[in-house]
PDB file of C-alpha atoms in Angstrom:
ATOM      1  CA  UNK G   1     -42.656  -6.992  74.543  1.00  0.00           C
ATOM      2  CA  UNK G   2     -46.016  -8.072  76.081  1.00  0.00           C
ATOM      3  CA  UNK G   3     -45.781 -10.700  78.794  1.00  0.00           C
ATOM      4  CA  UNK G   4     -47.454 -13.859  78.498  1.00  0.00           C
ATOM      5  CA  UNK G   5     -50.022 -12.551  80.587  1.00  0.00           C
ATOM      6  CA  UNK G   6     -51.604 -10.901  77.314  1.00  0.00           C
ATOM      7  CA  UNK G   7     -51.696 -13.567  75.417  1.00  0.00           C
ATOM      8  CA  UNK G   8     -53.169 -12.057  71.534  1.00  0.00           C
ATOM      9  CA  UNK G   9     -57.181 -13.494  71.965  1.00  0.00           C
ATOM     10  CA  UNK G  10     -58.679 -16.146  70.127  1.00  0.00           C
ATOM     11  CA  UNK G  11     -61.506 -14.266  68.708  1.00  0.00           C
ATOM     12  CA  UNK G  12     -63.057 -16.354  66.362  1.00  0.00           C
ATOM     13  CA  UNK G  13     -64.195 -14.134  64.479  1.00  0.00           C
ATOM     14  CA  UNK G  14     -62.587 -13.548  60.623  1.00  0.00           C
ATOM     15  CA  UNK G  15     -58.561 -12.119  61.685  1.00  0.00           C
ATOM     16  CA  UNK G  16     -56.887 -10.460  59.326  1.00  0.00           C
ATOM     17  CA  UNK G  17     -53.716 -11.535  58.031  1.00  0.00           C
ATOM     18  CA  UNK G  18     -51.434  -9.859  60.423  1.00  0.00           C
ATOM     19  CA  UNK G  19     -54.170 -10.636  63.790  1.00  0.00           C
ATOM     20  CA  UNK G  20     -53.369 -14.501  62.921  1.00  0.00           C
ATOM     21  CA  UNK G  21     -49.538 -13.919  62.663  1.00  0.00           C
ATOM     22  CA  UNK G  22     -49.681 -12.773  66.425  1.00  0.00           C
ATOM     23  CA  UNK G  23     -51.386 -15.443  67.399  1.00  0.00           C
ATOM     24  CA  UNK G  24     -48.984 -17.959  65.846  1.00  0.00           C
ATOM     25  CA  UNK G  25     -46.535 -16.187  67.060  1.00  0.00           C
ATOM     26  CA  UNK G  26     -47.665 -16.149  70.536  1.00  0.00           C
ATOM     27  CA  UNK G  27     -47.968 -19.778  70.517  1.00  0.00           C
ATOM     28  CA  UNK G  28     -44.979 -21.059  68.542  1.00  0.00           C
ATOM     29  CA  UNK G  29     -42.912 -20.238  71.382  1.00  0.00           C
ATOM     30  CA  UNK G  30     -39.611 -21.786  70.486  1.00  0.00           C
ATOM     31  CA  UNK G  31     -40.571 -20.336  66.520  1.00  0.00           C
ATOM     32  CA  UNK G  32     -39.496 -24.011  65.378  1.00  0.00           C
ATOM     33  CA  UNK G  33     -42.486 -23.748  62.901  1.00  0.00           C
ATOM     34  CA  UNK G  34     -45.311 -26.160  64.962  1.00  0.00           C
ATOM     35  CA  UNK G  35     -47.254 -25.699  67.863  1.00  0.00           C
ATOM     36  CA  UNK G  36     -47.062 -28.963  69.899  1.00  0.00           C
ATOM     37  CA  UNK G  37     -46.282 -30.141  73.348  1.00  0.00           C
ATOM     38  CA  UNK G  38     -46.907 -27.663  76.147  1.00  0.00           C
ATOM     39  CA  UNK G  39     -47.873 -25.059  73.386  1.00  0.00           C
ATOM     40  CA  UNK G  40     -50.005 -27.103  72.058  1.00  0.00           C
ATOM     41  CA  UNK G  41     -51.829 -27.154  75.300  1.00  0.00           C
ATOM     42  CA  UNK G  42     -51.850 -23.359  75.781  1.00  0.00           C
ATOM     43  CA  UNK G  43     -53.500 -23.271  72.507  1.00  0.00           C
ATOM     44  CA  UNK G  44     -56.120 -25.440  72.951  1.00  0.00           C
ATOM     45  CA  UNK G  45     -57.107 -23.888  76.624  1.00  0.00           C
ATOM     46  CA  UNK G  46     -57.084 -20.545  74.374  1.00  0.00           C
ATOM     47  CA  UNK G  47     -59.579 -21.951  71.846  1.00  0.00           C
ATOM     48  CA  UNK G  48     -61.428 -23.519  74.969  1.00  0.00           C
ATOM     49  CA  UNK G  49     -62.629 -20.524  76.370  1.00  0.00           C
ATOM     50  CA  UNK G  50     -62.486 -18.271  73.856  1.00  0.00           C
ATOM     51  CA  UNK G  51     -65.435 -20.363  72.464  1.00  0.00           C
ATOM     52  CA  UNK G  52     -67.133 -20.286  75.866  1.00  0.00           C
ATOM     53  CA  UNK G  53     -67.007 -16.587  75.358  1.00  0.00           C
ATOM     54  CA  UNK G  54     -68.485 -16.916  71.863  1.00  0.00           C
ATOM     55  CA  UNK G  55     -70.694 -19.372  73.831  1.00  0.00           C
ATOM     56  CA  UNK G  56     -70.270 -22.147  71.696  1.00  0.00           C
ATOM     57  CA  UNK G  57     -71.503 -24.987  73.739  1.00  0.00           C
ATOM     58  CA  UNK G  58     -68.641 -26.770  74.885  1.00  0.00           C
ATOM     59  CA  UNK G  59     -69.474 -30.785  75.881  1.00  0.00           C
ATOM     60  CA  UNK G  60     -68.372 -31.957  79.534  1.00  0.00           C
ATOM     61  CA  UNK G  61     -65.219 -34.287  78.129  1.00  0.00           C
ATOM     62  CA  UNK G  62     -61.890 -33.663  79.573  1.00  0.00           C
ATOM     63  CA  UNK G  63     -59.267 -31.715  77.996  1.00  0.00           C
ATOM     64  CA  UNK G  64     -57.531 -34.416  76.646  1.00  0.00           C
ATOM     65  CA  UNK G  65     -60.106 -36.075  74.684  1.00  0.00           C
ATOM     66  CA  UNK G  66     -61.093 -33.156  73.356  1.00  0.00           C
ATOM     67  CA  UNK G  67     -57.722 -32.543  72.561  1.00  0.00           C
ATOM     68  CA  UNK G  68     -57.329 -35.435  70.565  1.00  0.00           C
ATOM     69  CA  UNK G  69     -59.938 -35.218  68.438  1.00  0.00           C
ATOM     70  CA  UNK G  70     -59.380 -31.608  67.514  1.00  0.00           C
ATOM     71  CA  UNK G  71     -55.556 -33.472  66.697  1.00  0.00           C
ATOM     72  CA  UNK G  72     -57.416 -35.883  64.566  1.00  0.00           C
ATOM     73  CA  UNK G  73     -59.262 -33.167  62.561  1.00  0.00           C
ATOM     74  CA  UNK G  74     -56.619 -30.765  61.890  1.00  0.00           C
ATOM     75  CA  UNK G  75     -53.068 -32.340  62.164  1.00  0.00           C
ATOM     76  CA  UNK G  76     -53.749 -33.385  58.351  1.00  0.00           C
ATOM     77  CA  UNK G  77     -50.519 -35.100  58.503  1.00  0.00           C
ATOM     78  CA  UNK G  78     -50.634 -36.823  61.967  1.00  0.00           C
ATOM     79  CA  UNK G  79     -47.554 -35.712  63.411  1.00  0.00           C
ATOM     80  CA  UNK G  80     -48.594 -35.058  66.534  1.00  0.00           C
ATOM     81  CA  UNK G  81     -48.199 -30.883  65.982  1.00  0.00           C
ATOM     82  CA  UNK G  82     -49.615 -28.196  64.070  1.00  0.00           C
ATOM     83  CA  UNK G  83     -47.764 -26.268  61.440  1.00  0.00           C
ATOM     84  CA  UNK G  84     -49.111 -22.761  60.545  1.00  0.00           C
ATOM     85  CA  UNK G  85     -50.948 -23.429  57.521  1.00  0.00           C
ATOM     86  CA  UNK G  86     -53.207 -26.593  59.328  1.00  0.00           C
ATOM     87  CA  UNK G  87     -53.447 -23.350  61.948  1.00  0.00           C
ATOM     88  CA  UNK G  88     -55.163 -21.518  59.354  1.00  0.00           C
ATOM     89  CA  UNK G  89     -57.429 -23.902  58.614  1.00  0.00           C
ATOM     90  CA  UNK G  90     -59.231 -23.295  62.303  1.00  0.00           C
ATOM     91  CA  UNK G  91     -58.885 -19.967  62.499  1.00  0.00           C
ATOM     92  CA  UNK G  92     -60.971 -18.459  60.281  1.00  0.00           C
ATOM     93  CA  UNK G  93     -58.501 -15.933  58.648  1.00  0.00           C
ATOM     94  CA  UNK G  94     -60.268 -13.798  56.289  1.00  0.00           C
ATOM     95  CA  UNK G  95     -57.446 -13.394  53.785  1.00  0.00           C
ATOM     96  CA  UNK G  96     -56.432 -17.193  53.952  1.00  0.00           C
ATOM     97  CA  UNK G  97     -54.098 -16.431  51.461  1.00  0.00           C
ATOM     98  CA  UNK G  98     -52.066 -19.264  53.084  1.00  0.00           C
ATOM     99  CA  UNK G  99     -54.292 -21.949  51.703  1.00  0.00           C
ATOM    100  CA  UNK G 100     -54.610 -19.415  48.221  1.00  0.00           C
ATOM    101  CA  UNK G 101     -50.866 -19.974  47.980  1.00  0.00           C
ATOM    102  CA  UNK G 102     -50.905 -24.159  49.062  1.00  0.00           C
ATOM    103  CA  UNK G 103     -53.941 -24.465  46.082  1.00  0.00           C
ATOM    104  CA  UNK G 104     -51.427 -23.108  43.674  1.00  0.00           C
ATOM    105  CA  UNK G 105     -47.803 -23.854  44.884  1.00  0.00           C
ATOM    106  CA  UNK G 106     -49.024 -27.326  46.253  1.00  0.00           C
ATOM    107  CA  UNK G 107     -45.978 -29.436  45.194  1.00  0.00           C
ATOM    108  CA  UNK G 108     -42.104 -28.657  46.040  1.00  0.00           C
ATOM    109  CA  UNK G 109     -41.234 -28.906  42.074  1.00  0.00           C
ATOM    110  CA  UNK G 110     -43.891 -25.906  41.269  1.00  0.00           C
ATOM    111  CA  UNK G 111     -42.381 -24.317  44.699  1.00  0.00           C
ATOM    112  CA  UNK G 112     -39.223 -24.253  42.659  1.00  0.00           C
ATOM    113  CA  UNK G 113     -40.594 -23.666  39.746  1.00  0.00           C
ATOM    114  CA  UNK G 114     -42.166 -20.481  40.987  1.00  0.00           C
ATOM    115  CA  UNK G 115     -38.897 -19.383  42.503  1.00  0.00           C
ATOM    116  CA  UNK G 116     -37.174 -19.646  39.854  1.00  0.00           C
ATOM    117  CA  UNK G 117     -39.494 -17.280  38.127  1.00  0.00           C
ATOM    118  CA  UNK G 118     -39.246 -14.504  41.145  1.00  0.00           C
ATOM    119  CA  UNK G 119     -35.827 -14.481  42.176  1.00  0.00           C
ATOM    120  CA  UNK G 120     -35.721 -12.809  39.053  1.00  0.00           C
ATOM    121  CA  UNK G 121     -31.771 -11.216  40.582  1.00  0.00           C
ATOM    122  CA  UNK G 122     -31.075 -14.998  40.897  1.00  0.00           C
ATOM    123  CA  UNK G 123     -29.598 -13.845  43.991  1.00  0.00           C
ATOM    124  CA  UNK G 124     -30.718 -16.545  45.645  1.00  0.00           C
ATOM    125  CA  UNK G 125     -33.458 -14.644  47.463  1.00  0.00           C
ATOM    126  CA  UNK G 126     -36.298 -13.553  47.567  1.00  0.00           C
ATOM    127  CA  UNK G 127     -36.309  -9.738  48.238  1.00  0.00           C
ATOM    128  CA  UNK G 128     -39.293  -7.747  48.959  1.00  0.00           C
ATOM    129  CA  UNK G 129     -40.206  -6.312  45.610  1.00  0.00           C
ATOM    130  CA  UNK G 130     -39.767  -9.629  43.859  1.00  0.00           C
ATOM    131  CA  UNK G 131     -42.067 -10.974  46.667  1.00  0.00           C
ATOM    132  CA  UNK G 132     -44.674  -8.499  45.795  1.00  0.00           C
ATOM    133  CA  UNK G 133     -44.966  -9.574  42.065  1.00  0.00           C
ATOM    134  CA  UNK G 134     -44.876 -12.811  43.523  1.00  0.00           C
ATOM    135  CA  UNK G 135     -47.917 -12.436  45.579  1.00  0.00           C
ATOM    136  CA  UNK G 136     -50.088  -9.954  43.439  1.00  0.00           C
ATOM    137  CA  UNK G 137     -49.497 -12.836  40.728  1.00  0.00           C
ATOM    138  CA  UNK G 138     -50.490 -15.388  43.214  1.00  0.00           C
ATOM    139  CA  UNK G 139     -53.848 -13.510  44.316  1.00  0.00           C
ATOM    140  CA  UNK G 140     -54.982 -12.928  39.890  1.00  0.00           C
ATOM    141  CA  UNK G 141     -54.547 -16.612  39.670  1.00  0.00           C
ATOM    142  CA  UNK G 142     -56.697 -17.613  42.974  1.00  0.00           C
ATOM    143  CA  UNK G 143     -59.184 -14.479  41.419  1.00  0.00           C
ATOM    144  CA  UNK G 144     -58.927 -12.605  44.813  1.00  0.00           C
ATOM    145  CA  UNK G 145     -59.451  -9.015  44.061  1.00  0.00           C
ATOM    146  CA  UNK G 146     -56.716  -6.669  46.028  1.00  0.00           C
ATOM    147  CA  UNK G 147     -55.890  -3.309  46.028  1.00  0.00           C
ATOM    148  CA  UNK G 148     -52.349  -1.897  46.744  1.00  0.00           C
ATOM    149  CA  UNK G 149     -52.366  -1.304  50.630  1.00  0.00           C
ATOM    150  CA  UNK G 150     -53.677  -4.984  51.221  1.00  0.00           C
ATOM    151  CA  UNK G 151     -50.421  -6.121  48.604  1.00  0.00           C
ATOM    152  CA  UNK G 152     -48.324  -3.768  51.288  1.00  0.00           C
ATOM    153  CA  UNK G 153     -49.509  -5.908  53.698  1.00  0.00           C
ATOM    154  CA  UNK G 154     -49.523  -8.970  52.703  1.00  0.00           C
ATOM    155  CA  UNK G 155     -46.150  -9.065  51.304  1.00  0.00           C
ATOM    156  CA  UNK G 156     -44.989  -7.231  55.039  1.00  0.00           C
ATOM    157  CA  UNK G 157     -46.517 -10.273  56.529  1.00  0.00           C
ATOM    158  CA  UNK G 158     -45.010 -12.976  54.625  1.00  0.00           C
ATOM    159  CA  UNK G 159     -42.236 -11.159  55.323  1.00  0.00           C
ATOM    160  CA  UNK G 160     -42.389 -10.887  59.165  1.00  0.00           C
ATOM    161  CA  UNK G 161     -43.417 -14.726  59.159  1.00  0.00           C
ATOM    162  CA  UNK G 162     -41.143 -16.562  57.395  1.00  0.00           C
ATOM    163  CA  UNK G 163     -38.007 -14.190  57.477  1.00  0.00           C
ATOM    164  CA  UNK G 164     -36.126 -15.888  60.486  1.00  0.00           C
ATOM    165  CA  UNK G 165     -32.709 -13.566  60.490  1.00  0.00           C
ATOM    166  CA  UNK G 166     -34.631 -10.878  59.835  1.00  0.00           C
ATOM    167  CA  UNK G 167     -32.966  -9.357  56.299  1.00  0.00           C
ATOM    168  CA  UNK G 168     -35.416  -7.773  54.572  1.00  0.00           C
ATOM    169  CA  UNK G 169     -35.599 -11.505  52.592  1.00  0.00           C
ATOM    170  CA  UNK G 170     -36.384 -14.912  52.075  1.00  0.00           C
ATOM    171  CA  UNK G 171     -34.045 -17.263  51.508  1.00  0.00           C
ATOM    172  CA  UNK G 172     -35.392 -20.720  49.908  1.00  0.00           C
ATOM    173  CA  UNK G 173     -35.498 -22.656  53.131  1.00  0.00           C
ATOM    174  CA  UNK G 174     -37.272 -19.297  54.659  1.00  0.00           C
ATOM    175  CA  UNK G 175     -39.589 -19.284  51.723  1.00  0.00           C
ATOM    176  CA  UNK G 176     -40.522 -22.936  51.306  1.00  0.00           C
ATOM    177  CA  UNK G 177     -42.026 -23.242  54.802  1.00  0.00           C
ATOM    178  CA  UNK G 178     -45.319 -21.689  53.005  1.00  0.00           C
ATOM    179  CA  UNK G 179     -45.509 -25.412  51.727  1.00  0.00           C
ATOM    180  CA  UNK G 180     -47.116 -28.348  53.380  1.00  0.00           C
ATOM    181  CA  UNK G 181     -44.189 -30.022  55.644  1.00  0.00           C
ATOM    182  CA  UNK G 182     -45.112 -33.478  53.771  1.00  0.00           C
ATOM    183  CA  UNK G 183     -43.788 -31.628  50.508  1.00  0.00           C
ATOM    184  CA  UNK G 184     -40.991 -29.747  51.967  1.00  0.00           C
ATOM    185  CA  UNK G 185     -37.998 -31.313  50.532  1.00  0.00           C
ATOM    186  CA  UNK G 186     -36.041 -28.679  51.797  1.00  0.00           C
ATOM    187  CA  UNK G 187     -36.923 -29.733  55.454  1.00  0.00           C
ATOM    188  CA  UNK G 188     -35.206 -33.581  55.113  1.00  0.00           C
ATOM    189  CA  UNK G 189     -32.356 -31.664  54.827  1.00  0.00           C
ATOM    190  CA  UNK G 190     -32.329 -29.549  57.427  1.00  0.00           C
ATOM    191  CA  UNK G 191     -30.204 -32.191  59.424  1.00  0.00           C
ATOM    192  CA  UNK G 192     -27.853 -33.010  55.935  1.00  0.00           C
ATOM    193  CA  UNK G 193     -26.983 -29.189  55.522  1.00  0.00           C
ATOM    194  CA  UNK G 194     -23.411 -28.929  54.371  1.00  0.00           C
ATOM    195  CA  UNK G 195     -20.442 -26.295  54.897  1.00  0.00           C
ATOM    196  CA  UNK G 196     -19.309 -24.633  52.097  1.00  0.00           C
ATOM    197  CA  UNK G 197     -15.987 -26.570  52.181  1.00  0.00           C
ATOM    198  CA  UNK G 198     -18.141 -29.402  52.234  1.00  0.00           C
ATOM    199  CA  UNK G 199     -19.876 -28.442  49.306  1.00  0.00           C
ATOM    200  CA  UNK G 200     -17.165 -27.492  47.289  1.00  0.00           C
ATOM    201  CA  UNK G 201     -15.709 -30.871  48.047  1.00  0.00           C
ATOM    202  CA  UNK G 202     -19.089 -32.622  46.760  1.00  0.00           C
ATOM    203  CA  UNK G 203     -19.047 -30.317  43.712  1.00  0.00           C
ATOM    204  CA  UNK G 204     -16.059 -31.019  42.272  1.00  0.00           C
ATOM    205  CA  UNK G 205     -16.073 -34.323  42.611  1.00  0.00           C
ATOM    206  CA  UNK G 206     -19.941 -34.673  40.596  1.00  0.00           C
ATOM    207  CA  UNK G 207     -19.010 -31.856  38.388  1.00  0.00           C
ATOM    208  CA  UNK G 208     -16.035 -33.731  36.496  1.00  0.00           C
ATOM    209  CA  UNK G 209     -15.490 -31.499  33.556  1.00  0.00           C
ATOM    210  CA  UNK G 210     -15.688 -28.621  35.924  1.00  0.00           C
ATOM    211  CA  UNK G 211     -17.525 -26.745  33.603  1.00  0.00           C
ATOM    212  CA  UNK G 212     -19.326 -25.117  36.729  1.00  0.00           C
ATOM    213  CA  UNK G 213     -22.820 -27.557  36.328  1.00  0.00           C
ATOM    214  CA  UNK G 214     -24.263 -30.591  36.976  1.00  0.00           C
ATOM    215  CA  UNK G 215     -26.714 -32.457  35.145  1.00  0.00           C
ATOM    216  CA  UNK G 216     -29.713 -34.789  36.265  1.00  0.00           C
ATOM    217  CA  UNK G 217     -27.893 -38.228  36.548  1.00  0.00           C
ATOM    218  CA  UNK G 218     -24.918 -36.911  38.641  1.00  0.00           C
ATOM    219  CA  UNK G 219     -27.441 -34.646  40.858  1.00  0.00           C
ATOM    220  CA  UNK G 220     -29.183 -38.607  41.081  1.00  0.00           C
ATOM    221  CA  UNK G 221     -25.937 -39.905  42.294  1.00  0.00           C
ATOM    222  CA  UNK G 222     -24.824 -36.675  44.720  1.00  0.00           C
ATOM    223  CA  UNK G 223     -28.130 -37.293  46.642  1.00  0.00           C
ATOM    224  CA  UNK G 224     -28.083 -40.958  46.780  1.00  0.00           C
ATOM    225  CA  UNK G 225     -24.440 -41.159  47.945  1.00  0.00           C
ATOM    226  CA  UNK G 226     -25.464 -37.725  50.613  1.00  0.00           C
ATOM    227  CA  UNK G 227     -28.402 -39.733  51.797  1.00  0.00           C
ATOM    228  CA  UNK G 228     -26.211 -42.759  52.284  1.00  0.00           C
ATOM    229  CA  UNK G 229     -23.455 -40.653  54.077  1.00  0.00           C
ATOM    230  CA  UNK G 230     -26.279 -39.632  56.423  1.00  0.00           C
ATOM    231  CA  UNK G 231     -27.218 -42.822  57.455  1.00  0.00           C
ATOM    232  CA  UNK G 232     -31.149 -41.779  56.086  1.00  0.00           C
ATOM    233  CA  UNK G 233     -33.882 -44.521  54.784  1.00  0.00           C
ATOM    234  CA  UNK G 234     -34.669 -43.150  51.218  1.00  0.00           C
ATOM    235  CA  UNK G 235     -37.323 -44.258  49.076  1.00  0.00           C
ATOM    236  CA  UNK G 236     -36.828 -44.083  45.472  1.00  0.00           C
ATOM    237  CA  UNK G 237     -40.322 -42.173  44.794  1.00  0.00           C
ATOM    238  CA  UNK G 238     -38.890 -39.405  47.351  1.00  0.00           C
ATOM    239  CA  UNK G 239     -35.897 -39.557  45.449  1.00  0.00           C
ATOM    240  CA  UNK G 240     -37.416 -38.959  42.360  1.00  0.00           C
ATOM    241  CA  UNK G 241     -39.347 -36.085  43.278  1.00  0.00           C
ATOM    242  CA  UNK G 242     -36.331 -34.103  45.443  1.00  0.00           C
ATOM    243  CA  UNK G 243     -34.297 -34.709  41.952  1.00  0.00           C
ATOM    244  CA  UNK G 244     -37.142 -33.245  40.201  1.00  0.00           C
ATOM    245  CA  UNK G 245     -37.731 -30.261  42.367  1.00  0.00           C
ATOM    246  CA  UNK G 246     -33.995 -29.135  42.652  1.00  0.00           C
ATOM    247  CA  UNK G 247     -33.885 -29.819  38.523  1.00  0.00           C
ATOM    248  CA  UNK G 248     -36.342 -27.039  38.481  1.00  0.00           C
ATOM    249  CA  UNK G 249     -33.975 -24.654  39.690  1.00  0.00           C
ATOM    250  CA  UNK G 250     -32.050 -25.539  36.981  1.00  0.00           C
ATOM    251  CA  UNK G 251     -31.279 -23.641  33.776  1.00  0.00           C
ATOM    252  CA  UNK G 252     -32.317 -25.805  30.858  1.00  0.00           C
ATOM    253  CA  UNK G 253     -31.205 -29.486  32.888  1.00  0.00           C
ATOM    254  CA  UNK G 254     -28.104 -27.385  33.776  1.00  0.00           C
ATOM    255  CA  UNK G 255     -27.954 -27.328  37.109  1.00  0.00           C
ATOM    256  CA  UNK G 256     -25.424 -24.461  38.322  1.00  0.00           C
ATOM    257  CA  UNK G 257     -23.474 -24.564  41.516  1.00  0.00           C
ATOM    258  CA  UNK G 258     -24.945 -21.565  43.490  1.00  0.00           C
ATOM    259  CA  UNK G 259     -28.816 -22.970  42.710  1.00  0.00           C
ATOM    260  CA  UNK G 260     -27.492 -26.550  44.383  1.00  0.00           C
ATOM    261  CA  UNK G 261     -25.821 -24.535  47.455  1.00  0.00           C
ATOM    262  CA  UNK G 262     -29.091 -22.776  48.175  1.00  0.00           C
ATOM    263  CA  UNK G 263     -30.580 -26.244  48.868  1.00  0.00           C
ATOM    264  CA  UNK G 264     -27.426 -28.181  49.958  1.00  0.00           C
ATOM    265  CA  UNK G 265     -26.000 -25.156  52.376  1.00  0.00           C
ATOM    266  CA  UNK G 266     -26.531 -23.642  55.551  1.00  0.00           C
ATOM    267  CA  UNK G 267     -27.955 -20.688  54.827  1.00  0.00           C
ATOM    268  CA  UNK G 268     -25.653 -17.218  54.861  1.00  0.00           C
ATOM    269  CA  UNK G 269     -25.758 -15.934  58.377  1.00  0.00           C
TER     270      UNK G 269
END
């Protein structure tokens, strides 16, 4: 591994796909998914004199001013940090098929609706073949022309950037970071996640017949009662919209036990 010395340089010229991965990569130090704090600041010393290099004129201000108006431009959602795909709107990545998949996946319920169509296993991942059907379909609709080697890569680095246990997969938590973090659903319940005895427990008691699904009204109820449980503020907009996006996992407003686990559970280890 390089040391920090080397840090991968802010060229800002066009990167390719896999040039802006190291980069992230590089600066997401704790790989929770943002840039902020301390990396933050590494970043934007980085982008400081990187564009002295490119001699872009750089005004006299301090750091921090500068800092916070570069915040106010990019951190479209004003938390304070960057995710990867506000990233990729300032470096100029010349595949930006980030933003080509947030123009066409840009809600959670055509996230799942999407997933649903490539997990065609229903394995409840993503593997790499299904990913690369995924993509190439992804690229005809945004009408970026590709040939096979650029697929190869692409697909290798989606995989490398969102596959956090490193399986050769994407789980749906793995797979929905691609989305905006306003829209990922799947993030509120990062803190929620349940065990599988847990789960089992919730199941059963929703699932009443115990014919093995659950429908729309008592998927309504098992989120209302998890949120209260949690001690969470919920809106009933948000509400609406999780209870849509999960439905869209479901098969024909059947919602089946292992498509609620994806969302509900910790992931598999």
């Amino acid at each position: 591994m390089a040391g920090p010395q080397q840090a991968p340089h802010l060229h800002l010229a066009e990167l390719t796909a896999s040039q802006f991965l190291d980069i992230w990569r590089h600066f997401d130090a704790d790989g929770n998914g943002y840039i902020e704090g301390k990396e933050l600041e590494n970043f934007f010393q980085e982008l400081e004199s990187a564009r002295k290099g490119a001699g872009v004129d750089s005004k006299k201000d301090n750091l921090g001013d500068k800092m916070k108006e570069f915040m106010h431009k990019y951190d479209k959602n004003a938390d304070g940090k960057i995710e990867m795909a506000e990233l990729a709107q300032i470096l100029p990545t010349e595949e930006n098929f980030l933003l080509c998949f947030r123009q066409h996946v840009g809600s959670s319920s055509e996230f799942m609706e999407a997933w649903r169509r490539y997990d065609t296993d229903r394995s409840g991942y993503i593997e790499a073949n299904e990913l690369k059907g995924f993509l190439s379909d992804l690229l005809k609709k945004a009408n970026r022309p590709y040939d096979e080697p650029k697929l190869q890569e692409y697909t290798q680095t989606i995989l490398r950037m969102f596959d956090m246990n490193g399986d050769g997969k994407l789980g749906l938590s793995e797979m929905s970071r691609l989305l905006p973090v306003q829209e990922n659903f799947l993030l509120k319940f990062q803190g929620m996640k349940l065990s599988s005895d847990e789960f089992n427990a919730i199941f059963a008691f929703y699932d009443k017949d115990g014919n093995g699904f659950i429908d729309e009204n008592e998927l309504d109820a098992l989120l209302k009662d998890l949120y209260e449980k949690n001690k969470k503020e919920m809106n009933i907009q948000q509400l609406t919209n999780y209870r849509k996006s999960i439905m869209n996992l479901s098969d024909g407003g059947k919602l089946y036990r292992k498509e609620l686990e994806m969302v509900l559970c910790n992931e598999p280890p």
